[in-house]
Amino acid sequence: MKAPVRVAVTGAAGQISYSLIFRIASGSMLGPDQPVILQLLEIPPAMGALQGVLMELNDCAFPLVAGVIATDDPNVAFKDIDFALLVGSRPRGPGMERSDLLNANGAIFTVQGKALSDNAKPNVRVLVVGNPANTNALICLKNAPKLNPRNVTAMMRLDHNRAMSQIAEKTGTHSTKVEKVVVWGNHSSTQYPDISYATADGKAVKSLVTDEWNKNEFIPTVQQRGAAIIKARGASSAASAASAAVDHMRNWALGSNGQWVSMGVYSKGNPYGVDQDLIFAFPITCENGEWKIVEGLEISDYSREMIKKTEAELQSERAAVADHIK
Ligand code: NAI
């Protein structure tokens, strides 16, 4: 058995974490031979609920759990961690403007970025799930001088998995036979799910579907999937979000075996002409614990326009949180 690694989860008493923590503890994220010490962070009003999660975690008697810490202090939660899944964030309240939401979360991710920088292992891998995920990740990165900017990422994997599943259904295949899907940009309704390079059972998806389906069904369905789930379930997607977080971290740590995945990463040095100071989703492959942007793709005029739109939204989010990223 390997030595345990330390994994922090924030928002640990929330909906996503109620699924996520148990998947991590079972070995789905880092493998069946990797023990974990879970370091769970909540805010003081949720510490009671977190105790309940802790009781259930103990009741699972997971063989891979080598320890659990529950705390409301980020400096304790992030001490010596190898992985951080930042799920906790401030939801939009009644009458709250978008800029208020960005700033309320800005305050959280400023504190957590600093606490990560001061306490985590320098090569900690960070995944921001809490929305607005890309901009929260940018704030975290800017407030964490000791971290490698490459190690702060935002979750686009749910969007990626949604796109894979829509294509599999449309082309009558299994999602494991769908490859080279990309979701570019922001985890928001401006994201660009792109089938330009995608294949299903080895055939170009573009040759299997119409342009009309792509533009008027596929793209809006993936972009609006979160809202559709809230409408149907009366609550936001939690299990699928947790599953996507597990996928993101597993591929990053253990490799994507040549498969393309979508990850929100720091855009500095990107080969697609996107603003160099954003957390932006690109097509990515992972190997030996490192992510790499897939290079050399031809970008059509339509794709360029869609990428510009989501880039512009991220630029305006960045402007709205300027005070947090100085
Ligand atoms: P939730 O409201 O059930 O749980 C959030 C938890 O975070 C709460 O227990 C709250 O007490 C805690 N929290 C708030 N501030 C905190 C802080 N400063 N430190 C630690 N914990 C804190 O929400 P849910 O459903 O678990 O979603 C969490 C976030 O994930 C939301 O922002 C949601 O929009 C986002 N999300 C992102 C997705 C993505 O693809 N990137 C997909 C689905 C959800």
Coordinates of C-alpha atoms and ligand atoms in Angstrom, one line a residue:
M1 CA 0.0 0.0 0.0
K2 CA 1.2 3.5 -0.8
A3 CA 1.7 6.2 1.8
P4 CA -1.5 8.3 2.3
V5 CA -2.0 11.6 0.5
R6 CA -3.9 14.5 2.0
V7 CA -7.0 15.7 0.1
A8 CA -8.9 18.8 1.2
V9 CA -12.6 19.3 0.3
T10 CA -14.3 22.6 1.0
G11 CA -18.0 23.1 1.2
A12 CA -17.9 19.6 2.8
A13 CA -21.4 19.6 4.2
G14 CA -23.0 20.7 0.9
Q15 CA -24.8 18.7 -1.8
I16 CA -21.9 18.0 -4.2
S17 CA -19.6 17.0 -1.3
Y18 CA -22.2 14.6 0.0
S19 CA -21.5 12.5 -3.1
L20 CA -17.8 13.6 -3.7
I21 CA -16.3 12.8 -0.4
F22 CA -17.6 9.2 -0.5
R23 CA -16.2 8.7 -4.0
I24 CA -12.8 10.0 -3.0
A25 CA -12.9 7.8 0.1
S26 CA -13.8 4.7 -2.0
G27 CA -10.7 5.1 -4.3
S28 CA -12.6 6.3 -7.4
M29 CA -10.4 9.4 -7.7
L30 CA -6.8 8.3 -6.9
G31 CA -7.1 4.6 -7.3
P32 CA -7.7 1.5 -5.2
D33 CA -4.2 1.4 -3.8
Q34 CA -4.0 5.0 -2.6
P35 CA -5.0 5.7 1.0
V36 CA -6.3 9.2 1.7
I37 CA -6.5 11.6 4.6
L38 CA -9.5 13.8 4.2
Q39 CA -9.3 17.4 5.4
L40 CA -12.8 18.8 5.3
L41 CA -13.6 22.5 5.5
E42 CA -16.9 24.2 6.2
I43 CA -18.1 27.5 7.7
P44 CA -19.1 27.6 11.3
P45 CA -22.9 27.4 10.8
A46 CA -22.5 24.1 8.8
M47 CA -20.1 22.4 11.3
G48 CA -23.1 20.5 12.8
A49 CA -24.1 19.1 9.5
L50 CA -20.5 18.3 8.7
Q51 CA -20.4 16.1 11.9
G52 CA -23.2 14.1 10.4
V53 CA -21.2 13.6 7.2
L54 CA -18.3 12.5 9.3
M55 CA -20.4 10.0 11.2
E56 CA -21.6 8.5 7.9
L57 CA -18.0 8.4 6.5
N58 CA -16.9 6.5 9.6
D59 CA -19.9 4.2 9.2
C60 CA -18.7 3.2 5.7
A61 CA -15.5 1.8 7.2
F62 CA -13.6 2.6 4.0
P63 CA -10.3 0.7 3.8
L64 CA -8.5 3.6 2.1
V65 CA -9.4 6.3 4.6
A66 CA -6.3 6.8 6.8
G67 CA -7.7 9.8 8.7
V68 CA -10.3 12.6 8.6
I69 CA -10.1 16.2 9.8
A70 CA -13.2 18.4 10.0
T71 CA -12.5 22.1 10.6
D72 CA -13.7 25.7 9.9
D73 CA -10.2 27.0 9.6
P74 CA -8.7 27.0 6.1
N75 CA -5.1 26.9 7.5
V76 CA -5.9 23.6 9.2
A77 CA -7.8 22.2 6.3
F78 CA -5.0 23.0 3.8
K79 CA -2.1 21.9 6.0
D80 CA 0.3 19.7 3.9
I81 CA -2.3 18.8 1.4
D82 CA -1.6 17.2 -2.0
F83 CA -5.0 17.8 -3.6
A84 CA -7.6 20.5 -3.0
L85 CA -11.2 20.4 -4.2
L86 CA -12.7 23.8 -3.6
V87 CA -16.4 23.2 -3.8
G88 CA -17.7 25.6 -1.1
S89 CA -18.9 29.0 -2.4
R90 CA -21.5 31.6 -1.8
P91 CA -24.7 30.9 -3.7
R92 CA -26.6 33.8 -5.4
G93 CA -29.1 35.2 -2.9
P94 CA -32.3 37.1 -3.6
G95 CA -31.7 40.5 -5.2
M96 CA -28.0 39.8 -5.5
E97 CA -26.4 41.2 -8.6
R98 CA -23.8 39.3 -10.6
S99 CA -21.1 41.6 -9.5
D100 CA -22.1 41.1 -5.8
L101 CA -21.9 37.4 -6.3
L102 CA -18.4 37.7 -7.9
N103 CA -17.2 39.8 -5.1
A104 CA -18.7 37.6 -2.3
N105 CA -16.9 34.7 -3.8
G106 CA -13.8 36.8 -4.4
A107 CA -13.5 37.3 -0.7
I108 CA -13.7 33.5 -0.1
F109 CA -11.1 32.6 -2.8
T110 CA -8.7 35.4 -1.7
V111 CA -8.6 33.9 1.8
Q112 CA -8.4 30.3 0.5
G113 CA -5.7 31.1 -2.0
K114 CA -3.5 32.6 0.7
A115 CA -4.2 29.7 3.0
L116 CA -3.2 27.2 0.3
S117 CA 0.0 29.1 -0.4
D118 CA 0.9 29.2 3.3
N119 CA 0.0 25.7 4.2
A120 CA -0.3 23.2 1.3
K121 CA 2.5 21.3 -0.3
P122 CA 4.0 23.6 -3.0
N123 CA 3.0 21.1 -5.8
V124 CA -0.6 20.8 -4.5
R125 CA -3.1 20.3 -7.3
V126 CA -6.2 22.5 -7.0
L127 CA -9.6 22.1 -8.6
V128 CA -12.1 24.9 -8.2
V129 CA -15.7 23.7 -8.5
G130 CA -17.6 26.5 -6.7
N131 CA -19.1 29.0 -9.1
P132 CA -18.1 31.2 -10.8
A133 CA -15.5 28.5 -11.0
N134 CA -13.1 30.0 -13.6
T135 CA -12.9 33.4 -12.0
N136 CA -12.8 32.0 -8.5
A137 CA -9.8 29.9 -9.7
L138 CA -8.1 33.0 -11.1
I139 CA -8.6 34.8 -7.7
C140 CA -7.2 31.8 -5.9
L141 CA -4.1 31.6 -8.1
K142 CA -3.4 35.3 -7.8
N143 CA -3.5 35.1 -4.0
A144 CA -1.3 32.0 -3.8
P145 CA 2.2 33.2 -4.7
K146 CA 3.9 29.9 -3.6
L147 CA 1.7 27.7 -5.9
N148 CA 2.5 26.8 -9.5
P149 CA -0.1 28.6 -11.6
R150 CA -0.4 25.5 -13.7
N151 CA -1.7 23.7 -10.6
V152 CA -4.8 25.8 -10.2
T153 CA -7.7 24.6 -12.4
A154 CA -11.4 25.0 -12.8
M155 CA -14.0 22.4 -13.4
M156 CA -15.3 22.1 -17.0
R157 CA -15.5 18.3 -16.9
L158 CA -19.2 18.3 -16.2
D159 CA -19.8 20.3 -19.4
H160 CA -17.4 17.9 -21.2
N161 CA -19.1 14.8 -19.9
R162 CA -22.5 16.3 -20.8
A163 CA -21.3 17.0 -24.4
M164 CA -20.0 13.4 -24.6
S165 CA -23.3 12.0 -23.5
Q166 CA -25.3 14.1 -25.9
I167 CA -23.2 13.0 -28.8
A168 CA -23.3 9.3 -27.8
E169 CA -27.1 9.5 -27.6
K170 CA -27.4 11.3 -31.0
T171 CA -25.0 8.9 -32.8
G172 CA -26.3 5.8 -31.1
T173 CA -23.1 4.8 -29.5
H174 CA -21.6 4.6 -26.0
S175 CA -19.9 7.6 -24.5
T176 CA -16.6 5.6 -24.3
K177 CA -16.6 5.5 -28.1
V178 CA -16.8 9.3 -28.3
E179 CA -13.5 11.1 -28.6
K180 CA -11.9 14.5 -29.1
V181 CA -14.8 16.6 -27.8
V182 CA -13.8 20.0 -26.5
V183 CA -15.7 22.5 -24.3
W184 CA -13.9 25.9 -24.5
G185 CA -14.0 28.8 -22.2
N186 CA -16.1 29.6 -19.2
H187 CA -18.2 27.3 -17.0
S188 CA -21.3 29.3 -17.9
S189 CA -23.8 29.6 -20.7
T190 CA -21.2 31.2 -22.9
Q191 CA -19.1 28.0 -22.9
Y192 CA -18.5 26.6 -26.4
P193 CA -19.1 22.8 -26.8
D194 CA -17.2 22.1 -30.0
I195 CA -17.7 19.0 -32.2
S196 CA -15.2 20.1 -34.9
Y197 CA -12.7 17.3 -34.2
A198 CA -15.0 14.8 -32.4
T199 CA -15.4 11.2 -33.5
A200 CA -18.0 8.6 -32.6
D201 CA -17.0 5.0 -33.2
G202 CA -14.0 6.5 -35.2
K203 CA -16.3 8.5 -37.6
A204 CA -16.3 12.3 -37.7
V205 CA -19.3 13.5 -35.7
K206 CA -19.7 16.3 -38.2
S207 CA -20.5 13.8 -40.8
L208 CA -23.1 12.1 -38.6
V209 CA -25.1 15.1 -37.5
T210 CA -26.4 18.2 -39.2
D211 CA -25.1 21.7 -38.7
E212 CA -28.6 22.6 -37.6
W213 CA -28.5 20.0 -34.8
N214 CA -25.1 21.2 -33.7
K215 CA -26.0 24.9 -33.5
N216 CA -29.6 24.8 -32.4
E217 CA -29.8 21.6 -30.3
F218 CA -26.4 20.3 -29.2
I219 CA -24.7 23.5 -28.1
P220 CA -27.7 25.1 -26.3
T221 CA -28.5 21.7 -24.6
V222 CA -25.0 21.4 -23.2
Q223 CA -24.9 25.1 -22.3
Q224 CA -28.2 25.0 -20.5
R225 CA -28.0 21.6 -19.0
G226 CA -27.5 22.9 -15.4
A227 CA -30.7 24.9 -15.6
A228 CA -32.6 22.0 -17.1
I229 CA -31.6 19.8 -14.1
I230 CA -32.6 22.4 -11.6
K231 CA -36.0 22.6 -13.3
A232 CA -36.5 18.8 -13.3
R233 CA -35.0 17.9 -9.9
G234 CA -35.8 21.1 -8.0
A235 CA -32.1 21.2 -7.0
S236 CA -28.9 21.7 -8.8
S237 CA -26.8 18.9 -10.3
A238 CA -24.7 17.5 -7.5
A239 CA -24.0 13.8 -8.2
S240 CA -22.9 14.5 -11.7
A241 CA -20.8 17.4 -10.6
A242 CA -19.1 15.3 -8.0
S243 CA -18.5 12.6 -10.6
A244 CA -17.0 15.1 -12.9
A245 CA -14.7 16.4 -10.2
V246 CA -13.5 12.8 -9.6
D247 CA -12.9 12.4 -13.4
H248 CA -10.9 15.7 -13.6
M249 CA -8.6 14.8 -10.7
R250 CA -8.2 11.2 -11.6
N251 CA -7.1 12.1 -15.2
W252 CA -4.8 14.8 -14.0
A253 CA -3.1 12.6 -11.4
L254 CA -3.1 9.3 -13.2
G255 CA -3.3 10.3 -16.9
S256 CA -6.0 10.5 -19.5
N257 CA -4.5 7.7 -21.7
G258 CA -4.4 9.9 -24.7
Q259 CA -8.0 10.9 -24.5
W260 CA -8.9 14.6 -24.7
V261 CA -10.6 16.2 -21.7
S262 CA -11.7 19.8 -21.1
M263 CA -10.1 21.6 -18.1
G264 CA -10.1 25.2 -17.1
V265 CA -6.4 26.1 -16.9
Y266 CA -4.3 29.2 -16.6
S267 CA -4.2 30.5 -20.2
K268 CA -0.6 31.9 -20.1
G269 CA 1.3 30.6 -23.1
N270 CA -1.8 29.1 -24.8
P271 CA -1.4 28.5 -28.5
Y272 CA -4.9 29.7 -29.5
G273 CA -4.6 33.5 -29.1
V274 CA -6.8 33.5 -26.0
D275 CA -6.1 36.3 -23.4
Q276 CA -3.0 35.2 -21.5
D277 CA -4.4 35.9 -18.0
L278 CA -7.6 33.9 -17.6
I279 CA -8.6 30.5 -16.3
F280 CA -10.0 29.2 -19.6
A281 CA -11.0 25.7 -20.8
F282 CA -9.0 24.1 -23.6
P283 CA -8.7 20.6 -25.0
I284 CA -6.2 18.9 -22.7
T285 CA -4.4 15.6 -22.4
C286 CA -2.8 14.5 -19.1
E287 CA 0.3 12.4 -18.6
N288 CA 2.7 11.9 -15.8
G289 CA 0.7 14.2 -13.5
E290 CA 0.9 17.1 -15.9
W291 CA -1.8 18.6 -18.2
K292 CA -1.0 19.8 -21.7
I293 CA -3.1 21.8 -24.2
V294 CA -3.7 19.9 -27.5
E295 CA -2.0 22.1 -30.1
G296 CA -2.3 22.7 -33.8
L297 CA -6.1 22.5 -34.1
E298 CA -7.6 24.5 -36.9
I299 CA -10.1 26.9 -35.6
S300 CA -13.0 27.7 -37.9
D301 CA -14.5 31.2 -38.2
Y302 CA -17.6 30.0 -36.2
S303 CA -15.4 28.5 -33.5
R304 CA -13.3 31.7 -33.3
E305 CA -16.5 33.7 -32.8
M306 CA -17.8 31.4 -30.1
I307 CA -14.4 31.4 -28.3
K308 CA -14.2 35.2 -28.4
K309 CA -17.7 35.4 -26.8
T310 CA -16.8 33.2 -23.8
E311 CA -13.3 34.9 -23.5
A312 CA -15.1 38.3 -23.4
E313 CA -17.3 37.1 -20.5
L314 CA -14.3 35.9 -18.6
Q315 CA -12.5 39.3 -19.2
S316 CA -15.5 41.1 -17.8
E317 CA -15.6 38.8 -14.7
R318 CA -11.9 39.5 -14.2
A319 CA -12.6 43.2 -14.4
A320 CA -15.4 42.9 -11.8
V321 CA -13.0 41.2 -9.3
A322 CA -10.0 43.5 -10.0
D323 CA -9.8 44.4 -6.3
H324 CA -9.2 40.7 -5.4
I325 CA -6.4 40.0 -7.9
K326 CA -4.1 42.9 -7.5
Ligands
NAI1 P1 -24.3 23.7 -1.5 O1 -24.9 25.1 -1.2 O2 -25.1 22.5 -1.2 O3 -23.0 23.6 -0.7 C1 -22.0 24.6 -0.6 C2 -21.4 24.4 0.8 O4 -20.3 25.3 0.8 C3 -22.3 24.8 1.9 O5 -22.3 23.7 2.8 C4 -21.6 26.0 2.5 O6 -21.8 26.1 4.0 C5 -20.2 25.8 2.1 N1 -19.4 27.0 2.1 C6 -19.7 28.3 1.8 N2 -18.7 29.1 2.0 C7 -17.7 28.4 2.4 C8 -16.3 28.7 2.7 N3 -15.9 30.0 2.7 N4 -15.5 27.7 3.1 C9 -16.0 26.4 3.1 N5 -17.2 26.1 2.8 C10 -18.1 27.1 2.5 O7 -23.9 23.8 -3.0 P2 -23.4 22.6 -4.0 O8 -24.6 22.1 -4.7 O9 -22.6 21.6 -3.2 O10 -22.5 23.4 -5.0 C11 -21.3 23.9 -4.6 C12 -20.8 24.9 -5.7 O11 -20.5 24.2 -6.9 C13 -21.8 26.0 -6.1 O12 -21.1 27.2 -6.3 C14 -22.3 25.5 -7.5 O13 -22.7 26.5 -8.3 C15 -21.0 24.9 -8.0 N6 -21.2 23.9 -9.1 C16 -20.2 23.9 -10.1 C17 -20.2 23.1 -11.1 C18 -19.1 23.1 -12.2 O14 -19.3 22.4 -13.2 N7 -18.0 23.9 -12.1 C19 -21.3 22.2 -11.3 C20 -22.3 22.2 -10.3 C21 -22.2 23.1 -9.2

